């Protein structure tokens, strides 16, 4: 199942809607890195509310996705990690260090907007 | 043990099938949402090791009864290259850079019981249990 990517002003929003195969996750990876340039986006939100697990592969892929998007000049926020998913990730030893996270889509958008405004002032 | 199901793991989409079966079996036993997430994650990690290191193998999901205790048993079996150094494989690899990064220490932390048998050139069998508390 492919992940739809929506463009909203300066941002791209990718909402994961069901369990993804490794291949789907890699496709999302390439699509986002490409579309950041195409739409000249300043930020990307990956909404993982519907993901019922985050295993080591998903965590590793998301981590590299965030770094690649960063190299393309945009910030990423991962939002919607469910409580039991967070619990399991920590027990498993998986971390998203250095990556912005937010409770939900609304908070994620707010976080991107704040960091963008700060950048513009500089 | 009863109600066992075996799922052949040959591609990454089989990982999702195995995960969903584990969830279903766990839900029938009345495991909590957190435990169901743990069960699904453990299946994902073990099944992915099969794909990466052995190309194909089996995931076996069973329920277990021991007196009044009820639980789930997840077994991953493959005829792959085997793990030459199980001690190293059981070191935490994600944060320290030690270990083999198979995710096995994490899987052991998440479950109540953990068993591993591996022979170089013959394959690996990892069996884990979670009891309903």
Short mmCIF file of C-alpha atoms in Angstrom, two decimals:
data_model
loop_
_atom_site.label_atom_id
_atom_site.label_comp_id
_atom_site.label_asym_id
_atom_site.label_seq_id
_atom_site.Cartn_x
_atom_site.Cartn_y
_atom_site.Cartn_z
CA UNK A 1 0.00 0.00 0.00
CA UNK A 2 1.55 3.26 -1.12
CA UNK A 3 1.63 6.23 1.24
CA UNK A 4 -0.10 9.36 -0.10
CA UNK A 5 1.92 12.57 0.12
CA UNK A 6 -0.07 15.80 0.43
CA UNK A 7 1.34 19.23 -0.22
CA UNK A 8 0.17 21.91 2.17
CA UNK A 9 1.76 25.34 1.59
CA UNK A 10 5.46 24.94 2.44
CA UNK A 11 5.08 21.44 3.83
CA UNK A 12 4.64 17.88 2.70
CA UNK A 13 2.47 15.57 4.77
CA UNK A 14 2.84 11.80 4.44
CA UNK A 15 0.20 9.87 6.33
CA UNK A 16 0.92 6.20 6.79
CA UNK A 17 -2.46 4.48 6.73
CA UNK A 18 -1.75 0.81 7.31
CA UNK A 19 1.04 -1.65 8.01
CA UNK A 20 3.74 -1.11 5.38
CA UNK A 21 5.93 -3.68 3.70
CA UNK A 22 9.64 -2.90 3.64
CA UNK A 23 9.25 -2.06 -0.04
CA UNK A 24 6.46 0.49 0.63
CA UNK A 25 8.62 2.16 3.24
CA UNK A 26 11.55 2.43 0.84
CA UNK A 27 9.23 3.85 -1.85
CA UNK A 28 8.06 6.54 0.57
CA UNK A 29 11.69 7.29 1.27
CA UNK A 30 12.52 7.99 -2.38
CA UNK A 31 9.24 9.82 -3.10
CA UNK A 32 9.78 12.26 -0.22
CA UNK A 33 13.40 13.02 -1.01
CA UNK A 34 12.37 13.76 -4.59
CA UNK A 35 9.22 15.78 -3.83
CA UNK A 36 10.97 18.05 -1.34
CA UNK A 37 12.87 19.44 -4.32
CA UNK A 38 9.94 19.44 -6.72
CA UNK A 39 7.70 21.48 -4.37
CA UNK A 40 10.54 23.42 -2.74
CA UNK A 41 9.19 22.28 0.63
CA UNK A 42 10.61 23.54 3.89
CA UNK A 43 9.29 20.78 6.04
CA UNK A 44 7.98 17.22 6.00
CA UNK A 45 5.59 15.57 8.41
CA UNK A 46 5.36 11.81 8.63
CA UNK A 47 2.22 10.79 10.45
CA UNK A 48 2.61 7.29 11.89
CA UNK A 49 -0.60 7.27 13.98
CA UNK A 50 -1.89 4.20 12.11
CA UNK A 51 1.34 2.22 12.46
CA UNK A 52 0.77 -0.58 14.95
CA UNK A 53 4.47 -1.32 15.38
CA UNK A 54 7.85 0.28 14.73
CA UNK A 55 10.49 -2.39 14.44
CA UNK A 56 14.23 -1.94 13.86
CA UNK A 57 13.82 -1.79 10.08
CA UNK A 58 11.11 0.90 10.21
CA UNK A 59 13.11 2.94 12.72
CA UNK A 60 16.30 2.69 10.68
CA UNK A 61 14.48 3.63 7.46
CA UNK A 62 12.76 6.62 9.09
CA UNK A 63 16.05 7.77 10.57
CA UNK A 64 17.81 7.72 7.20
CA UNK A 65 14.80 9.36 5.55
CA UNK A 66 14.99 12.28 8.00
CA UNK A 67 18.71 12.71 7.33
CA UNK A 68 18.25 12.64 3.55
CA UNK A 69 15.42 15.17 3.69
CA UNK A 70 17.70 17.32 5.86
CA UNK A 71 20.40 17.17 3.17
CA UNK A 72 17.75 18.41 0.73
CA UNK A 73 17.19 21.43 2.96
CA UNK A 74 13.97 20.55 4.79
CA UNK A 75 13.12 19.53 8.35
CA UNK A 76 11.09 16.46 9.25
CA UNK A 77 8.75 15.86 12.16
CA UNK A 78 7.48 12.38 12.96
CA UNK A 79 4.12 12.51 14.65
CA UNK A 80 1.59 10.14 16.15
CA UNK A 81 3.75 7.40 17.68
CA UNK A 82 1.22 5.44 19.78
CA UNK A 83 1.91 4.87 23.50
CA UNK A 84 2.32 1.09 23.23
CA UNK A 85 4.55 1.53 20.17
CA UNK A 86 6.75 3.98 22.10
CA UNK A 87 6.93 1.54 25.02
CA UNK A 88 7.97 -1.36 22.78
CA UNK A 89 10.55 0.74 20.88
CA UNK A 90 12.30 1.77 24.09
CA UNK A 91 12.35 -1.81 25.42
CA UNK A 92 13.78 -2.99 22.12
CA UNK A 93 16.50 -0.33 22.30
CA UNK A 94 15.26 1.68 19.31
CA UNK A 95 15.64 5.44 19.47
CA UNK A 96 14.95 8.41 17.22
CA UNK A 97 17.66 10.59 18.73
CA UNK A 98 18.06 13.99 17.14
CA UNK A 99 14.76 13.63 15.28
CA UNK A 100 11.82 15.96 15.97
CA UNK A 101 8.67 14.23 17.10
CA UNK A 102 5.21 15.54 17.94
CA UNK A 103 2.10 14.14 19.57
CA UNK A 104 -0.11 14.54 16.51
CA UNK A 105 -0.39 16.26 13.12
CA UNK A 106 -1.51 19.56 14.63
CA UNK A 107 1.48 19.70 17.00
CA UNK A 108 3.77 18.62 14.18
CA UNK A 109 2.64 21.49 11.93
CA UNK A 110 3.02 23.94 14.82
CA UNK A 111 6.57 22.70 15.45
CA UNK A 112 7.59 23.11 11.79
CA UNK A 113 6.03 26.58 11.58
CA UNK A 114 7.85 27.76 14.71
CA UNK A 115 11.24 26.49 13.55
CA UNK A 116 10.69 28.00 10.09
CA UNK A 117 9.79 31.41 11.48
CA UNK A 118 12.94 31.36 13.58
CA UNK A 119 15.03 30.59 10.50
CA UNK A 120 13.47 33.47 8.55
CA UNK A 121 14.33 35.96 11.28
CA UNK A 122 17.98 34.95 11.06
CA UNK B 1 0.59 -26.64 23.16
CA UNK B 2 -2.27 -26.24 20.75
CA UNK B 3 -3.65 -24.10 17.96
CA UNK B 4 -0.28 -23.86 16.24
CA UNK B 5 0.04 -22.20 12.83
CA UNK B 6 3.06 -22.12 10.59
CA UNK B 7 3.71 -19.32 8.14
CA UNK B 8 6.34 -19.69 5.46
CA UNK B 9 8.52 -16.59 5.35
CA UNK B 10 9.89 -15.93 1.91
CA UNK B 11 9.36 -12.20 1.35
CA UNK B 12 8.83 -9.03 3.36
CA UNK B 13 5.05 -9.18 2.86
CA UNK B 14 5.01 -12.52 4.75
CA UNK B 15 6.33 -10.60 7.76
CA UNK B 16 3.05 -8.64 7.87
CA UNK B 17 0.99 -11.85 7.54
CA UNK B 18 2.90 -13.41 10.46
CA UNK B 19 2.51 -10.26 12.54
CA UNK B 20 -1.24 -10.16 11.98
CA UNK B 21 -1.61 -13.83 12.89
CA UNK B 22 0.37 -13.26 16.10
CA UNK B 23 -1.87 -10.36 16.98
CA UNK B 24 -4.99 -12.43 16.33
CA UNK B 25 -3.80 -15.34 18.46
CA UNK B 26 -2.74 -12.90 21.20
CA UNK B 27 -6.09 -11.11 21.12
CA UNK B 28 -7.97 -14.41 21.47
CA UNK B 29 -5.92 -15.07 24.61
CA UNK B 30 -6.88 -11.60 25.88
CA UNK B 31 -3.41 -10.04 25.91
CA UNK B 32 -3.31 -6.28 26.55
CA UNK B 33 -2.75 -3.81 23.70
CA UNK B 34 0.84 -3.27 24.87
CA UNK B 35 1.50 -7.02 24.90
CA UNK B 36 -0.08 -7.38 21.43
CA UNK B 37 2.27 -4.66 20.16
CA UNK B 38 5.22 -6.45 21.77
CA UNK B 39 4.16 -9.78 20.21
CA UNK B 40 3.78 -8.21 16.74
CA UNK B 41 7.13 -6.41 17.03
CA UNK B 42 8.96 -9.55 18.13
CA UNK B 43 7.48 -11.49 15.20
CA UNK B 44 8.59 -8.69 12.88
CA UNK B 45 12.17 -8.75 14.18
CA UNK B 46 12.52 -12.55 14.07
CA UNK B 47 10.88 -12.87 10.64
CA UNK B 48 13.09 -10.13 9.22
CA UNK B 49 16.22 -11.93 10.45
CA UNK B 50 15.00 -14.97 8.48
CA UNK B 51 14.63 -12.90 5.28
CA UNK B 52 17.96 -11.12 5.69
CA UNK B 53 20.17 -14.02 6.77
CA UNK B 54 18.48 -17.21 5.58
CA UNK B 55 16.27 -15.93 2.70
CA UNK B 56 13.45 -18.22 3.80
CA UNK B 57 12.16 -20.10 6.82
CA UNK B 58 9.10 -20.57 9.02
CA UNK B 59 7.38 -18.70 11.81
CA UNK B 60 5.35 -20.93 14.12
CA UNK B 61 2.78 -19.34 16.41
CA UNK B 62 1.22 -21.46 19.15
CA UNK B 63 -0.71 -21.08 22.34
CA UNK B 64 0.62 -22.78 25.44
CA UNK B 65 -1.10 -23.87 28.65
CA UNK B 66 0.77 -24.71 31.81
CA UNK B 67 -1.61 -25.37 34.70
CA UNK B 68 -3.57 -22.17 34.99
CA UNK B 69 -1.05 -20.18 32.98
CA UNK B 70 -1.74 -19.35 29.35
CA UNK B 71 0.72 -17.91 26.89
CA UNK B 72 1.92 -17.55 23.34
CA UNK B 73 4.97 -19.22 21.82
CA UNK B 74 6.65 -17.74 18.78
CA UNK B 75 9.28 -19.81 17.01
CA UNK B 76 11.42 -18.76 14.06
CA UNK B 77 13.16 -21.59 12.21
CA UNK B 78 15.48 -21.39 9.25
CA UNK B 79 18.08 -23.51 7.47
CA UNK B 80 20.32 -20.53 6.85
CA UNK B 81 24.00 -19.95 7.65
CA UNK B 82 23.50 -20.08 11.43
CA UNK B 83 25.01 -17.72 13.99
CA UNK B 84 28.71 -18.44 14.58
CA UNK B 85 28.88 -16.51 17.87
CA UNK B 86 25.64 -16.56 19.86
CA UNK B 87 27.29 -14.70 22.74
CA UNK B 88 28.08 -11.81 20.38
CA UNK B 89 24.57 -11.96 18.90
CA UNK B 90 23.14 -11.53 22.39
CA UNK B 91 25.11 -8.32 23.05
CA UNK B 92 23.13 -5.13 22.66
CA UNK B 93 24.10 -3.81 19.26
CA UNK B 94 21.82 -0.87 18.59
CA UNK B 95 23.25 1.64 20.99
CA UNK B 96 26.75 0.35 21.67
CA UNK B 97 27.92 -0.85 18.28
CA UNK B 98 28.70 -4.22 19.89
CA UNK B 99 26.79 -7.34 18.98
CA UNK B 100 25.52 -8.32 15.58
CA UNK B 101 22.52 -6.03 15.41
CA UNK B 102 20.08 -8.94 15.06
CA UNK B 103 17.77 -7.36 17.61
CA UNK B 104 17.91 -10.50 19.75
CA UNK B 105 18.78 -8.78 23.07
CA UNK B 106 15.75 -6.52 22.57
CA UNK B 107 13.53 -9.47 21.75
CA UNK B 108 14.72 -11.21 24.92
CA UNK B 109 13.89 -8.11 26.99
CA UNK B 110 10.39 -7.92 25.52
CA UNK B 111 9.48 -11.57 26.17
CA UNK B 112 9.30 -13.77 29.28
CA UNK B 113 11.30 -16.72 27.98
CA UNK B 114 13.92 -16.91 25.25
CA UNK B 115 15.69 -19.91 23.68
CA UNK B 116 18.12 -20.02 20.79
CA UNK B 117 19.79 -22.92 19.00
CA UNK B 118 22.07 -22.28 16.09
CA UNK B 119 24.56 -24.36 14.19
CA UNK B 120 26.87 -22.89 11.57
CA UNK B 121 25.82 -24.02 8.12
CA UNK B 122 22.68 -25.73 9.39
CA UNK B 123 20.35 -23.04 10.61
CA UNK B 124 18.86 -21.21 13.53
CA UNK B 125 15.87 -21.72 15.78
CA UNK B 126 14.70 -18.97 18.11
CA UNK B 127 11.75 -19.67 20.38
CA UNK B 128 10.19 -17.07 22.68
CA UNK B 129 7.26 -17.16 25.12
CA UNK B 130 5.02 -14.58 26.64
CA UNK B 131 2.73 -15.54 29.51
CA UNK B 132 -0.59 -13.87 30.13
CA UNK B 133 -0.25 -12.29 33.58
#
